[in-house]
Amino acid sequence: MILRYASFGPRSLPGLRSPSSYIRPVLTPRYQPRWIPKPTPRAWESTTTGEGKTGHIDAAPNEAILWIDNLFPLKLSGLLRAPWKSPDQDLSELMKRFENSTLGVLDPINMVKRAIPKEAPVKVTEILPRLKDGGAFVKFTYPADVSAKEIEAIVSKYLQEKPVRPFFSPWRGVQAGLVQGIPWLEDLHRFPKDRLRVEFVPKNPGEEAVELSQETLYSLFRRYGKIAEITSQPWDSKVLPRYAYVDFASVRDAILARNCLHGFVVPEELGGGKLGTRLRMSYEQRARPHRVWEWMSNHPRIVIPILVALLTGLTVIIFDPIRSFFVKAHVTGKFRLSNSRLYRWLRQQTSDILLFKREKSEQAGLNTIWTHRKDLIDQIQKWLMETAETFIVVQGPRGSGKKELVLEQSLKGRSNVLVIDCKPIVEARGESATIKQMASAVGYRPIFSYANSISSMVDLAVQSTTGVKAGFSETLESQLQKILQTTAAALTDIGVSNRNKNDPDASLPADAYLEAHPEKRPVVVIDNFLHKGDSNTIVYDKISEWAAALVQSNIAHVIFLTNDTSYSKSLSKALPDRIFRQVALGDLSLDVAKRFVLGHISTLEEQAEATKDSGDGNEKQSKRPALPDLSELDECIGTLGGRLTDLEFLARRLLAGQNPKQAVAEITEQSASEILKMFLLPGKATDDGEHKWSAEQAWYLIKSLSSAEALRYNEVLLHGTFANSTSAPEPESALEGLANAELITVKSNNGRPGLITAGKPVYQAAFKLLARDPVLAAKMDLAVLGELAKVEAKTIEKVEAELALLGGLPKQPAQMSGRLAYLLSKLESSQKKIDGYEKEMGALKKVLSSQS
């Protein structure tokens, strides 16, 4: 048996000993002592790229190479990624540290020594560590009577019997394999993977290579470790050279196989063809099977609803408590600056300095009205103390003081009041803006109004690709429903928040407790209900349904403020079996209106005097004009009527120095201009999609009401301008639209429409002013006559068509004489009307051509 060196350490290996100028003897039992000169290059200086940095290792006769695996942790391969350093330098420093190490058995070089049994007839000549692969190539010589495979078997058996385990891998020991090919020692940034791409190339250039079968590949590679899968190249693939994938269960097994078989020539007896086939191997990243993702992408009809449910649940868990908190804060005014003690103290201390002019003047003028309407205020307050599952509706024209009556008088000193103004909600453009306005009205935040548009696009994309609606987007109806439901829950919590544990009914449920204590319920005031009632009806429907749920569940009192006289149609859908508690506000009486104007003027005078006194006698103060003679005030108030906004406008003009007649004349002219702009200009017809009436119908009412205070409702419907209109064919809808626009007021008689009057008292005078304008009257009368002439022309056309049909009969039976007489008389009547219209139109055209 050939014995090994007497001393085997890092410095005893020829390629790893430190540089020196002397040579050391090596003693072997078989051979005489001989001197081995130190090689010029150090082993670690070429370990990364091979001898001479060619990327290959040469082996002389009777010389072989073993690959010793699992000497270094694979994680150290990251050291080679540093682009500013040479891998050779890193490895050189690492090997110097290994050489000077005092770790004993943990030293990689010592592990190489322990991996080769002492009885093996080998002589190690060089060690080439491969940090990237986690092992080292060991070049050795062996006697001629022993083959390299026998030495491999001896080493492998020894490692199985006495495994050598490094400290970083206690479960997997060091393994060894005989290098049968030509290993490629590259220093590229290619790191080991568990998949090998095995290419079949010819032994020599120009020759043919044979694609090995999976059985042949298995027999070649299985000895190096467990194989998970072998995948051959598709038969129709045009990629050359031909290849196959060998997937190992472990990266270490793939490293061992590549370093041992790279460049191996498969002979003919193993299936390599007559000329032999060379194996060229490289690592490849294996595409990991994403089974969960594949299942999810293949079952969208199951996954998408589950995702929607999860997102909805997450939203409810996270955002609903936050939104409920903000709704409560909005209703109770918890974070409102005006409710803070500091603000109230500052306002009290500075009330004499900062004269809140507008508030004082308005309050002084309204005190007269509140005294006049004290019974209505007491009635509303009494209703709020009762348990009744119905609405309180305050109806009145614009400027009648509905909002001030409810908020400043009936609910004065009452906390927990929620005001929802329908006007900005209905006038918002687009669904996102509508949702945003509704959320702002109730304090619902955070609100992601833009998310609905994004969700709609995502839902459309999913539906177009999978054929299933994802359900990410929500309709406007569902979004409003969610906001109102959250608000209802917050109102319930507010109602029972002050419940004392010692109360005898403290154990009652929330609805029963609020039913027993109606005074503790919050109050919801819905302002401008049915503003532009024909547009965005879904908002009004949802609000009325929500309000019905509030009163039926005893959560809150609900008060509706509306200008529309037909509010019962909309509210009856939500509460069909309830009678509403109604308060109708009209114009003030002349006596109350006069007191309102005088009180307003006196308050403004007091504020002006206070402002002048606070100026410390500054002569630059502008002198206010003296008050005019108010002897004509009674007559002017009779013309102006009892509308609050008009009376306040009159008081300010009087304070500015105008006399009552001049102020009323200017107010009347301004109202006439508004009527002309809103109702009589061209284009105010049903063509714009907003109005249901025509300018001719509006003019007929203006002209008729200028000479009469009231018109009979049915008489107006029978007039040709309404009954036979071509631009607004529904007369009742036209009158309803004009009433909603406040040009007229429809008064009921026994529950049915009876009389038509002007929308405002001042409109009566404005109608007379417009009717006295000859040019305007001629222009509008010409349009009305033209409309009536068109109606009669259509009648004549129908009669002529029927007469032509009857004249085409072969015989004229005696029974047709009555019909013919009727048609002829109708034709004559229509023609006479057209002749009369033409004469009137001719006279009106002369007026238009002669006057400016």
Short mmCIF file of N, CA, C and O in Angstrom, two decimals, residues 66 73 98 154 164 220 327 341 375 457 468 476 524 547 583 708 790:
data_model
loop_
_atom_site.label_atom_id
_atom_site.label_comp_id
_atom_site.label_asym_id
_atom_site.label_seq_id
_atom_site.Cartn_x
_atom_site.Cartn_y
_atom_site.Cartn_z
N LEU A 66 -10.44 15.40 -8.04
CA LEU A 66 -11.63 15.14 -7.23
C LEU A 66 -12.32 16.47 -6.92
O LEU A 66 -11.64 17.49 -6.68
N PRO A 73 -19.90 27.68 2.79
CA PRO A 73 -21.33 27.99 2.64
C PRO A 73 -21.58 28.73 1.33
O PRO A 73 -20.80 29.58 0.92
N PHE A 98 -7.66 31.39 5.82
CA PHE A 98 -7.77 29.95 6.05
C PHE A 98 -6.42 29.36 6.44
O PHE A 98 -6.30 28.51 7.32
N ILE A 154 -13.06 4.53 -2.93
CA ILE A 154 -12.48 4.49 -1.58
C ILE A 154 -12.87 5.75 -0.80
O ILE A 154 -13.30 5.68 0.36
N VAL A 164 -17.76 13.74 7.29
CA VAL A 164 -17.15 14.99 7.71
C VAL A 164 -18.19 16.09 7.51
O VAL A 164 -18.58 16.39 6.37
N LEU A 220 -26.55 8.71 -15.96
CA LEU A 220 -25.33 9.49 -15.81
C LEU A 220 -25.37 10.38 -14.56
O LEU A 220 -24.36 10.55 -13.87
N VAL A 327 -69.13 61.42 11.99
CA VAL A 327 -70.54 61.81 11.89
C VAL A 327 -71.03 62.29 13.26
O VAL A 327 -71.74 63.31 13.36
N ARG A 341 -65.55 77.11 24.65
CA ARG A 341 -65.71 78.11 25.70
C ARG A 341 -64.88 79.36 25.42
O ARG A 341 -65.32 80.49 25.68
N ASP A 375 -97.14 81.15 17.68
CA ASP A 375 -97.93 79.92 17.78
C ASP A 375 -97.34 78.80 16.94
O ASP A 375 -97.36 77.63 17.35
N MET A 457 -63.95 51.27 -13.81
CA MET A 457 -63.07 50.88 -14.91
C MET A 457 -62.50 49.48 -14.67
O MET A 457 -62.40 48.67 -15.60
N VAL A 468 -67.42 37.87 -16.18
CA VAL A 468 -68.11 37.93 -14.89
C VAL A 468 -67.93 39.32 -14.32
O VAL A 468 -66.82 39.87 -14.33
N LEU A 476 -74.56 54.69 -7.54
CA LEU A 476 -74.82 55.87 -6.73
C LEU A 476 -75.81 55.55 -5.62
O LEU A 476 -75.67 56.01 -4.49
N VAL A 524 -83.19 65.90 12.72
CA VAL A 524 -82.63 65.99 11.37
C VAL A 524 -83.47 66.98 10.59
O VAL A 524 -84.70 66.80 10.44
N ALA A 547 -85.29 58.96 5.96
CA ALA A 547 -86.01 59.72 6.98
C ALA A 547 -87.18 58.92 7.53
O ALA A 547 -87.46 58.96 8.74
N VAL A 583 -96.74 72.70 8.48
CA VAL A 583 -96.73 74.12 8.82
C VAL A 583 -96.55 74.88 7.52
O VAL A 583 -95.55 74.70 6.82
N ALA A 708 -105.72 90.89 -13.83
CA ALA A 708 -106.55 90.20 -12.85
C ALA A 708 -105.65 89.63 -11.76
O ALA A 708 -104.53 89.17 -12.04
N LYS A 790 -100.41 78.07 -36.03
CA LYS A 790 -99.88 76.74 -36.36
C LYS A 790 -100.84 75.65 -35.94
O LYS A 790 -101.03 74.65 -36.66
#
